[in-house]
PDB file of C-alpha atoms in Angstrom:
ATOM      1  CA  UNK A  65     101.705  75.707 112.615  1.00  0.00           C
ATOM      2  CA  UNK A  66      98.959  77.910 112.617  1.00  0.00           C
ATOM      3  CA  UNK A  67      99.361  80.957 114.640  1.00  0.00           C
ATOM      4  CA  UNK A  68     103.360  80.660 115.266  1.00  0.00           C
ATOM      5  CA  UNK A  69     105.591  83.330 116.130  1.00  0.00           C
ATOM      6  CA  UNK A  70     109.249  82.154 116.023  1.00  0.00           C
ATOM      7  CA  UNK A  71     110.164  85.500 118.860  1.00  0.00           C
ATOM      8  CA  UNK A  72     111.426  83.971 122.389  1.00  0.00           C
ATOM      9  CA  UNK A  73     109.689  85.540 125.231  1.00  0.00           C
ATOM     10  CA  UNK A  74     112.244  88.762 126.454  1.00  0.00           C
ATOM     11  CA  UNK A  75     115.264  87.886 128.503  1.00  0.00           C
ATOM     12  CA  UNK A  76     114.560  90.218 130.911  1.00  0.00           C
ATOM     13  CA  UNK A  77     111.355  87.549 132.045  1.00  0.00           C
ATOM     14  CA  UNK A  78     113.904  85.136 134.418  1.00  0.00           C
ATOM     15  CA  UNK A  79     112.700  81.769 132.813  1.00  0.00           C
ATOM     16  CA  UNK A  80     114.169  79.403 136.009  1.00  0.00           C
ATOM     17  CA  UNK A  81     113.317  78.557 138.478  1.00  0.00           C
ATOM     18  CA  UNK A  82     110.913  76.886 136.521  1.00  0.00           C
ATOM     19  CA  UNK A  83     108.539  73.199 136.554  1.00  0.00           C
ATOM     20  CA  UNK A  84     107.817  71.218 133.954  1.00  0.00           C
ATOM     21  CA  UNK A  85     104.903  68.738 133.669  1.00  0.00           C
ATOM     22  CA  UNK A  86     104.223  66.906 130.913  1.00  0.00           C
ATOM     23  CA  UNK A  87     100.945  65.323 130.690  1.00  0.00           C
ATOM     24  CA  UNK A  88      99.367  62.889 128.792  1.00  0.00           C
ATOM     25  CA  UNK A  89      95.200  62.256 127.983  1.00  0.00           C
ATOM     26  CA  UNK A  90      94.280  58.628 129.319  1.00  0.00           C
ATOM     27  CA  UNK A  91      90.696  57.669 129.698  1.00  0.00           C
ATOM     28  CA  UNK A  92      89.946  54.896 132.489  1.00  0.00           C
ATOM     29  CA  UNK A  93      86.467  53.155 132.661  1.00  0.00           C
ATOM     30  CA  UNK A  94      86.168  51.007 136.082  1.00  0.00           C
ATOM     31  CA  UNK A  95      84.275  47.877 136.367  1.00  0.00           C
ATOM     32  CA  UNK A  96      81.914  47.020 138.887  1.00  0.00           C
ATOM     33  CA  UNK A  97      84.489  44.861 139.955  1.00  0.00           C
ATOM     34  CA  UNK A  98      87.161  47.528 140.157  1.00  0.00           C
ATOM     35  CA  UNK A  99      88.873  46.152 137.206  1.00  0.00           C
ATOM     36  CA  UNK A 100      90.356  49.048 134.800  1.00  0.00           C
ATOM     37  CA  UNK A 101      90.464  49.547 131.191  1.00  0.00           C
ATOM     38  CA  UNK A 102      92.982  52.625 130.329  1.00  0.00           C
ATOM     39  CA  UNK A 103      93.464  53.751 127.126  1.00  0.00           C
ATOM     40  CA  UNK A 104      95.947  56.501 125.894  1.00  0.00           C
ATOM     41  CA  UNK A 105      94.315  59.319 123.936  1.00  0.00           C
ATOM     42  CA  UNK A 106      97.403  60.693 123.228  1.00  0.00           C
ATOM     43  CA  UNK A 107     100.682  59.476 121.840  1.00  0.00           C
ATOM     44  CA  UNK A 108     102.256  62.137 122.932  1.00  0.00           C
ATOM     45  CA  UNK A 109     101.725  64.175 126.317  1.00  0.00           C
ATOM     46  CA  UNK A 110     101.764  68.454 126.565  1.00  0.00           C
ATOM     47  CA  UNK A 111     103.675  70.164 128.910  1.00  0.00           C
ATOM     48  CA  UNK A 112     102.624  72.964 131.021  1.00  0.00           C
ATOM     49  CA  UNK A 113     105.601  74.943 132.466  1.00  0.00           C
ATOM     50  CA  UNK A 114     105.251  77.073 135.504  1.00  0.00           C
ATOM     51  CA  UNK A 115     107.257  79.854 136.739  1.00  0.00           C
ATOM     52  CA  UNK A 116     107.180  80.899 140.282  1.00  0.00           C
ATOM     53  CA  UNK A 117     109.316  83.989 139.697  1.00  0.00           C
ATOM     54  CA  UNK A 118     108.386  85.056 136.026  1.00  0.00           C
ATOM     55  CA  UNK A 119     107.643  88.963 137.438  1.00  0.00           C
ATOM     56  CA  UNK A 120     108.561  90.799 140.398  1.00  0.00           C
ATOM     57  CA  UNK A 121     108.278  94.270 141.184  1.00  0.00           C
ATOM     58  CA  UNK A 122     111.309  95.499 138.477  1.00  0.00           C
ATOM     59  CA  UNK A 123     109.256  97.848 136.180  1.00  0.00           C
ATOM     60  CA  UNK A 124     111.388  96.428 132.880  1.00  0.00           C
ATOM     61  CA  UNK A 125     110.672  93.477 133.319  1.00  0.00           C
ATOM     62  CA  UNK A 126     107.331  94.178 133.749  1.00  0.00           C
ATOM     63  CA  UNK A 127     107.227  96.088 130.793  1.00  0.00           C
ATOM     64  CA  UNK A 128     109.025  93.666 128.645  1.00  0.00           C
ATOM     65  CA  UNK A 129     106.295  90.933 129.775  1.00  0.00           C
ATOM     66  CA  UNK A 130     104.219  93.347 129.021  1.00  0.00           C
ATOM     67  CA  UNK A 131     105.322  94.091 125.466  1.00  0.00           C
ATOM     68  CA  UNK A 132     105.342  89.845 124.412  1.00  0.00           C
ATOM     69  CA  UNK A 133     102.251  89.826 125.691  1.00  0.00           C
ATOM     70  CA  UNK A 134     100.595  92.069 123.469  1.00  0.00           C
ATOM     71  CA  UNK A 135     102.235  91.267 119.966  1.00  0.00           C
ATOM     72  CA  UNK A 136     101.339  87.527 121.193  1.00  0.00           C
ATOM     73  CA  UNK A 137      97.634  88.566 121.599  1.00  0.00           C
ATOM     74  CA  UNK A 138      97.902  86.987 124.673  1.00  0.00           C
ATOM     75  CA  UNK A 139      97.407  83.706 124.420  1.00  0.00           C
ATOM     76  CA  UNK A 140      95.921  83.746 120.530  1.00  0.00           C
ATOM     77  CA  UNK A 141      99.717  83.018 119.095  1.00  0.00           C
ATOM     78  CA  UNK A 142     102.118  80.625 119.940  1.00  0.00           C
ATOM     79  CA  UNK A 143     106.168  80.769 120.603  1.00  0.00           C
ATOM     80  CA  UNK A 144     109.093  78.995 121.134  1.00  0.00           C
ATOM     81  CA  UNK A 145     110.302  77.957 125.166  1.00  0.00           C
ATOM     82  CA  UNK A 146     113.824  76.584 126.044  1.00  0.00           C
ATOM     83  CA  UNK A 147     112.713  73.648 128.578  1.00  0.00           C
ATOM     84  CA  UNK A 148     115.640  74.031 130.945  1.00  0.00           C
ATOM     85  CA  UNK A 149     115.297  70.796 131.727  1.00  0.00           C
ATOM     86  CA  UNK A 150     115.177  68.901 128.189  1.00  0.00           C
ATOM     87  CA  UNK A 151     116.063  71.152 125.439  1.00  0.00           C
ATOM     88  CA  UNK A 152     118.588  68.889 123.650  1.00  0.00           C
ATOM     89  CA  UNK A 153     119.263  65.483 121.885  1.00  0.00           C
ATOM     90  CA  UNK A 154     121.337  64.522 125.250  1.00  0.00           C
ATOM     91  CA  UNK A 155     120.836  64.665 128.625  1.00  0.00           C
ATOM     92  CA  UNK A 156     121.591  67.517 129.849  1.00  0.00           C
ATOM     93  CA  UNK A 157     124.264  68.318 133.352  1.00  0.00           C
ATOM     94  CA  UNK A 158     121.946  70.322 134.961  1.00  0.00           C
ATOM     95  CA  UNK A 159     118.817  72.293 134.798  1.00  0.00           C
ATOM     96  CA  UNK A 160     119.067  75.283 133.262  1.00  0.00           C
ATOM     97  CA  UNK A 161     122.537  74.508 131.567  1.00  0.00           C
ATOM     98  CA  UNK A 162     123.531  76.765 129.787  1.00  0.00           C
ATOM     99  CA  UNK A 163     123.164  76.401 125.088  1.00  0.00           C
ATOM    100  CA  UNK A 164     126.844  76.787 125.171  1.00  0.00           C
ATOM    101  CA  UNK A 165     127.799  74.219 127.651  1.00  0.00           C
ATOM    102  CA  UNK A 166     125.349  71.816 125.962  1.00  0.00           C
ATOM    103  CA  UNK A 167     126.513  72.500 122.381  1.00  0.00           C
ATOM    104  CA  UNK A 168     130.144  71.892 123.438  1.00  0.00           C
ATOM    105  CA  UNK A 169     128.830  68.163 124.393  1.00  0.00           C
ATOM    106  CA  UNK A 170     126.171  67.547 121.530  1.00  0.00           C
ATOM    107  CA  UNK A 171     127.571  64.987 118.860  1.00  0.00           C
ATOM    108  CA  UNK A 172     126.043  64.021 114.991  1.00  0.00           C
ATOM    109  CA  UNK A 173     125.291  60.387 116.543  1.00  0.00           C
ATOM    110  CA  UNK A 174     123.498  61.327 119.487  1.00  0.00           C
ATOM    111  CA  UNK A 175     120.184  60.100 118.213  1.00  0.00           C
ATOM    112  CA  UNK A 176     119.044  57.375 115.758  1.00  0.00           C
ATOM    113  CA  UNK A 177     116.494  59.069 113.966  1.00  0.00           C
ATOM    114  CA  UNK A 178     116.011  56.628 111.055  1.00  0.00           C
ATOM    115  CA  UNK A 179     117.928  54.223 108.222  1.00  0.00           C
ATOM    116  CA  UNK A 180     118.655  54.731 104.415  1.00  0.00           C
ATOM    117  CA  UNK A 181     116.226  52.683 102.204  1.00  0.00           C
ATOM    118  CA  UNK A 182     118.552  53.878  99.193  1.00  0.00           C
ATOM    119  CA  UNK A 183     115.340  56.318  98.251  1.00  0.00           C
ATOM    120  CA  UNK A 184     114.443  58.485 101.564  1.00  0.00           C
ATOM    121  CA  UNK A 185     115.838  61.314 101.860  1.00  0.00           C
ATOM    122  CA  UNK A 186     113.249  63.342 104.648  1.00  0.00           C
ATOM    123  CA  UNK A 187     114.016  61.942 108.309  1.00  0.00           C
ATOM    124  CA  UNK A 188     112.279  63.226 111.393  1.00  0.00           C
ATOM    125  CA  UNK A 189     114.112  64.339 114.068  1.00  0.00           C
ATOM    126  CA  UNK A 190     113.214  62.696 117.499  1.00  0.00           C
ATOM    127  CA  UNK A 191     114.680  61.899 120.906  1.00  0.00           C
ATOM    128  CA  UNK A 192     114.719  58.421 122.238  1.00  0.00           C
ATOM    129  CA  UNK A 193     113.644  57.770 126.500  1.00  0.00           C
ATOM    130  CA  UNK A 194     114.281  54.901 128.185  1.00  0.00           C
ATOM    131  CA  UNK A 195     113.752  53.099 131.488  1.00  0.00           C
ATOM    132  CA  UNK A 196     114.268  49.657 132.310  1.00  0.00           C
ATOM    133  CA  UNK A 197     112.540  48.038 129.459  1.00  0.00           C
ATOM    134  CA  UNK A 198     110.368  50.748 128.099  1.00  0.00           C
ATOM    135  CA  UNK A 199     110.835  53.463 126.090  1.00  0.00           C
ATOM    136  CA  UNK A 200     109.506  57.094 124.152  1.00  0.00           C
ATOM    137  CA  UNK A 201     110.175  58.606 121.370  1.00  0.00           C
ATOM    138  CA  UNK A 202     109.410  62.334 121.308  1.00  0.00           C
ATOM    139  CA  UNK A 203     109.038  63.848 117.901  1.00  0.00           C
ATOM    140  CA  UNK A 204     111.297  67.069 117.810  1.00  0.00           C
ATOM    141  CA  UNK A 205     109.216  70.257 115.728  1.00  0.00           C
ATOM    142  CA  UNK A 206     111.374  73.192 116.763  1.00  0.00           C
ATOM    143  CA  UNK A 207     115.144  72.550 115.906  1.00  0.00           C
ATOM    144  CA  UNK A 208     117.394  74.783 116.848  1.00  0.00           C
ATOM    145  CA  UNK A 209     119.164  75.382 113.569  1.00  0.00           C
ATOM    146  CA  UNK A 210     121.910  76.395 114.333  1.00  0.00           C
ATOM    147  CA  UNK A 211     122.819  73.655 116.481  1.00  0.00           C
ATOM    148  CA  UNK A 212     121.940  70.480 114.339  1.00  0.00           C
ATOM    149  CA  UNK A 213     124.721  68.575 113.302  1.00  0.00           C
ATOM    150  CA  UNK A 214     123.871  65.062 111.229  1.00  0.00           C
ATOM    151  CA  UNK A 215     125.702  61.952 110.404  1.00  0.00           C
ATOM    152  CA  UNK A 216     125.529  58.916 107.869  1.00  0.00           C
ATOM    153  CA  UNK A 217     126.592  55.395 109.117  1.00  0.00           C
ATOM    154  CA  UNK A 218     128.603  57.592 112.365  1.00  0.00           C
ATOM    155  CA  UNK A 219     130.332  60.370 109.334  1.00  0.00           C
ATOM    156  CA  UNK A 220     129.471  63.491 109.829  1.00  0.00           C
ATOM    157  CA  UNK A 221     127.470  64.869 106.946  1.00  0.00           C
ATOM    158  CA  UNK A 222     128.235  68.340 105.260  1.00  0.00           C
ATOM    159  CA  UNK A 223     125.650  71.102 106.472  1.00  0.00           C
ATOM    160  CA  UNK A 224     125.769  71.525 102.620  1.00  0.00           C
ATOM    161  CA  UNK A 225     124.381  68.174 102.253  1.00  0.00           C
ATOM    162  CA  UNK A 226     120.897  68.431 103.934  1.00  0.00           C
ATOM    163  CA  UNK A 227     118.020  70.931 104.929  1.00  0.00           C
ATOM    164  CA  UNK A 228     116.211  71.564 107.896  1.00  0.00           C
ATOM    165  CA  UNK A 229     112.893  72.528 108.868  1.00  0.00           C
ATOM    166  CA  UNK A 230     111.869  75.165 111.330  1.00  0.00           C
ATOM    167  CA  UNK A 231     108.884  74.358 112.032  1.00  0.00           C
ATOM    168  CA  UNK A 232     108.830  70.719 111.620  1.00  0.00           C
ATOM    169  CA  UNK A 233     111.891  69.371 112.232  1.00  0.00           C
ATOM    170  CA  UNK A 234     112.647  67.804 109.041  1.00  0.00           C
ATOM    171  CA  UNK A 235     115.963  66.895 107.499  1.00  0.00           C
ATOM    172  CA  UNK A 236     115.583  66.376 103.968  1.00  0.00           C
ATOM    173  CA  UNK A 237     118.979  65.225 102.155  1.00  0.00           C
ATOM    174  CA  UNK A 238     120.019  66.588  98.587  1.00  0.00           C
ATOM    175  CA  UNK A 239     121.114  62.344  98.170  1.00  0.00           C
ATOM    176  CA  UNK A 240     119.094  59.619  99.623  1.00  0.00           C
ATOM    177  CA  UNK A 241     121.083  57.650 102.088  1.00  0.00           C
ATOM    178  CA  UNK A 242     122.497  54.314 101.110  1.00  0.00           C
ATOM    179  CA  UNK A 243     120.012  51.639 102.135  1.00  0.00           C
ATOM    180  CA  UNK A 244     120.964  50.177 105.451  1.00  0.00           C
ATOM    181  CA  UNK A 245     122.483  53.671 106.634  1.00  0.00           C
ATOM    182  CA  UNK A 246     121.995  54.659 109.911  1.00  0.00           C
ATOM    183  CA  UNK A 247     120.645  58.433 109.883  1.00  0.00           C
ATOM    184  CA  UNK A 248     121.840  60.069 112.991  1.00  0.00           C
ATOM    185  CA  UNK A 249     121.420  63.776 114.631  1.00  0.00           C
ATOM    186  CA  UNK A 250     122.253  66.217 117.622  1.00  0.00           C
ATOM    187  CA  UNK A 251     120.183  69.206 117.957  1.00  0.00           C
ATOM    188  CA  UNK A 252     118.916  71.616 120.801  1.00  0.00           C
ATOM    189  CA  UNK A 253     115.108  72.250 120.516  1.00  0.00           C
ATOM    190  CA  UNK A 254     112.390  74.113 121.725  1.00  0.00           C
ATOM    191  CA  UNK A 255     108.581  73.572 122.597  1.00  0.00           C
ATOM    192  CA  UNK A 256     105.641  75.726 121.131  1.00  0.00           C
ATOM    193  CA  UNK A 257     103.869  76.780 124.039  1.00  0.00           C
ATOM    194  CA  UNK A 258     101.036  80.378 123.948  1.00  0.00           C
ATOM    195  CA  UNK A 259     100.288  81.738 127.450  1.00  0.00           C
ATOM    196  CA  UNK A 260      97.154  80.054 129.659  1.00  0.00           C
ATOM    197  CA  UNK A 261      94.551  82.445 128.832  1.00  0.00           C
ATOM    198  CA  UNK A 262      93.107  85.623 128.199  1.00  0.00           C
ATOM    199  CA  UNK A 263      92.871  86.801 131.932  1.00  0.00           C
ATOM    200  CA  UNK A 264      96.967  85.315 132.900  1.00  0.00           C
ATOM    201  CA  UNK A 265      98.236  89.196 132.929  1.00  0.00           C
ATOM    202  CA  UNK A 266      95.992  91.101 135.306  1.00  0.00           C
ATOM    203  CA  UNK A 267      96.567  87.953 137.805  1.00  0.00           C
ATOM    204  CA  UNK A 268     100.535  88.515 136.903  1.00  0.00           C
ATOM    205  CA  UNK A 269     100.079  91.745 138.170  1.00  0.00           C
ATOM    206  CA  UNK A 270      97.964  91.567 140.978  1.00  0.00           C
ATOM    207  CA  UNK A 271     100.403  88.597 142.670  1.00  0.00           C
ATOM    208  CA  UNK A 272     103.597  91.326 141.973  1.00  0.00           C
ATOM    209  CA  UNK A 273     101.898  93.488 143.318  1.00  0.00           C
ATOM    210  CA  UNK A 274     100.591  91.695 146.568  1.00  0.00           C
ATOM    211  CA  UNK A 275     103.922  89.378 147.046  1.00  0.00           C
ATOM    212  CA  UNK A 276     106.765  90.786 145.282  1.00  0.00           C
ATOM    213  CA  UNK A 277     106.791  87.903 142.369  1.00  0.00           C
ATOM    214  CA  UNK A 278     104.116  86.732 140.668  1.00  0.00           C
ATOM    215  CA  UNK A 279     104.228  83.390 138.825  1.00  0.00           C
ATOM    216  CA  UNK A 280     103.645  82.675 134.666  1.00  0.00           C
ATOM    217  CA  UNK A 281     102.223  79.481 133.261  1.00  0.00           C
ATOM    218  CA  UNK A 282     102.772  78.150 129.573  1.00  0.00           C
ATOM    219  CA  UNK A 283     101.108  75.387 127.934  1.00  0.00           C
ATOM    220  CA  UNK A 284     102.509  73.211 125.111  1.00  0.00           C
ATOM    221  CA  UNK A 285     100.750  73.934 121.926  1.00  0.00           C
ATOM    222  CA  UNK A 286     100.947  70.877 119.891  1.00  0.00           C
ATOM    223  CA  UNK A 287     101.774  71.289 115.989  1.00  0.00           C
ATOM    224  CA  UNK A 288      98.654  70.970 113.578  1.00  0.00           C
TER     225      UNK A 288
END
């Protein structure tokens, strides 16, 4: 990840209420006939997060916005967000829930994120969507490492037993699995996002100063 800074933004910055809109890259050519051929250009979709209330008038937040700004070089490096609305390998309550509250409910089977061959021992974490018939698998680069807890065939594995990689999202096992193993995970994550450009803090402070709160937008950075 080329230009990564693993610092959160400052607390002080209130981070809800917040939206979050992923969005994918799909190119549509019309016929004559107004027949469409879509294809998806991405996989994957990037998220862009706004937030209405990011800075008011409080000078410390101000200054702490102020202070991430500059050691991010603006938008030049990228950092680690806490989507409070999917920032774990389960659903979560309710936006904004709180790590704790989530980490209480987070189990070592919550995701299938691969099976033993009797020789692998790197799986990538991911988290399964569904609806209806369909589903998406999002690949998971920023684990929270603290909070990953694996499992072999539904046993919990010993944290002693396996690695993980931040970034990447990687567990690598000191034993490959038994072939036929299901290779299980639950994790909170975050998303690399960098600020939207070069000019977002003077317009941060010009809406503070002319309504009270002034709004922030991130944009997913997706991993080289």
């Amino acid at each position: 990840m080329t230009g990564f800074v693993d610092e959160y933004m400052p607390d002080k910055v209130p981070g809800f209420p917040c939206t979050a809109a992923p969005r994918f890259n799909t190119s549509i050519k019309v016929a004559a006939g107004g027949g469409e051929k879509r294809n998806q250009e991405w996989e994957q979709p990037l998220h862009r997060y706004g937030l209405p209330e990011a800075q008011g008038r409080d000078p410390d937040v101000v200054e702490a916005l102020r202070q991430h700004w500059l050691t991010m070089r603006g938008p030049y490096f990228s950092w680690p967000w806490a989507d409070p609305f999917d920032k774990a390998s389960l659903d979560l309550a309710h936006p904004n829930e709180s790590d704790d509250d989530v980490l209480a409910r987070i189990a070592a089977t919550d995701q299938l994120i691969g099976t033993g061959d009797g020789l692998a021992e790197r799986f990538r974490l991911s988290k399964l969507y569904t609806y209806g018939s369909g589903s998406y698998r999002r690949t998971v680069h920023l684990p929270v490492l603290a909070s990953v807890v694996v499992a072999v065939d539904g046993v919990e594995a010993d944290p002693g037993d396996y690695t993980v990689s931040r970034p990447g999202g990687v567990i690598e096992f000191a034993v490959a699995p038994a072939d036929g193993a299901a290779i299980t995970a639950g994790f909170l994550f975050d998303v690399e996002v960098r600020f939207e450009g070069d000019d977002a803090f003077e317009a941060i402070l010009r809406g503070g100063d002319v309504g009270g709160f002034a709004g922030l937008s991130l944009i997913e950075v997706r991993p080289c």
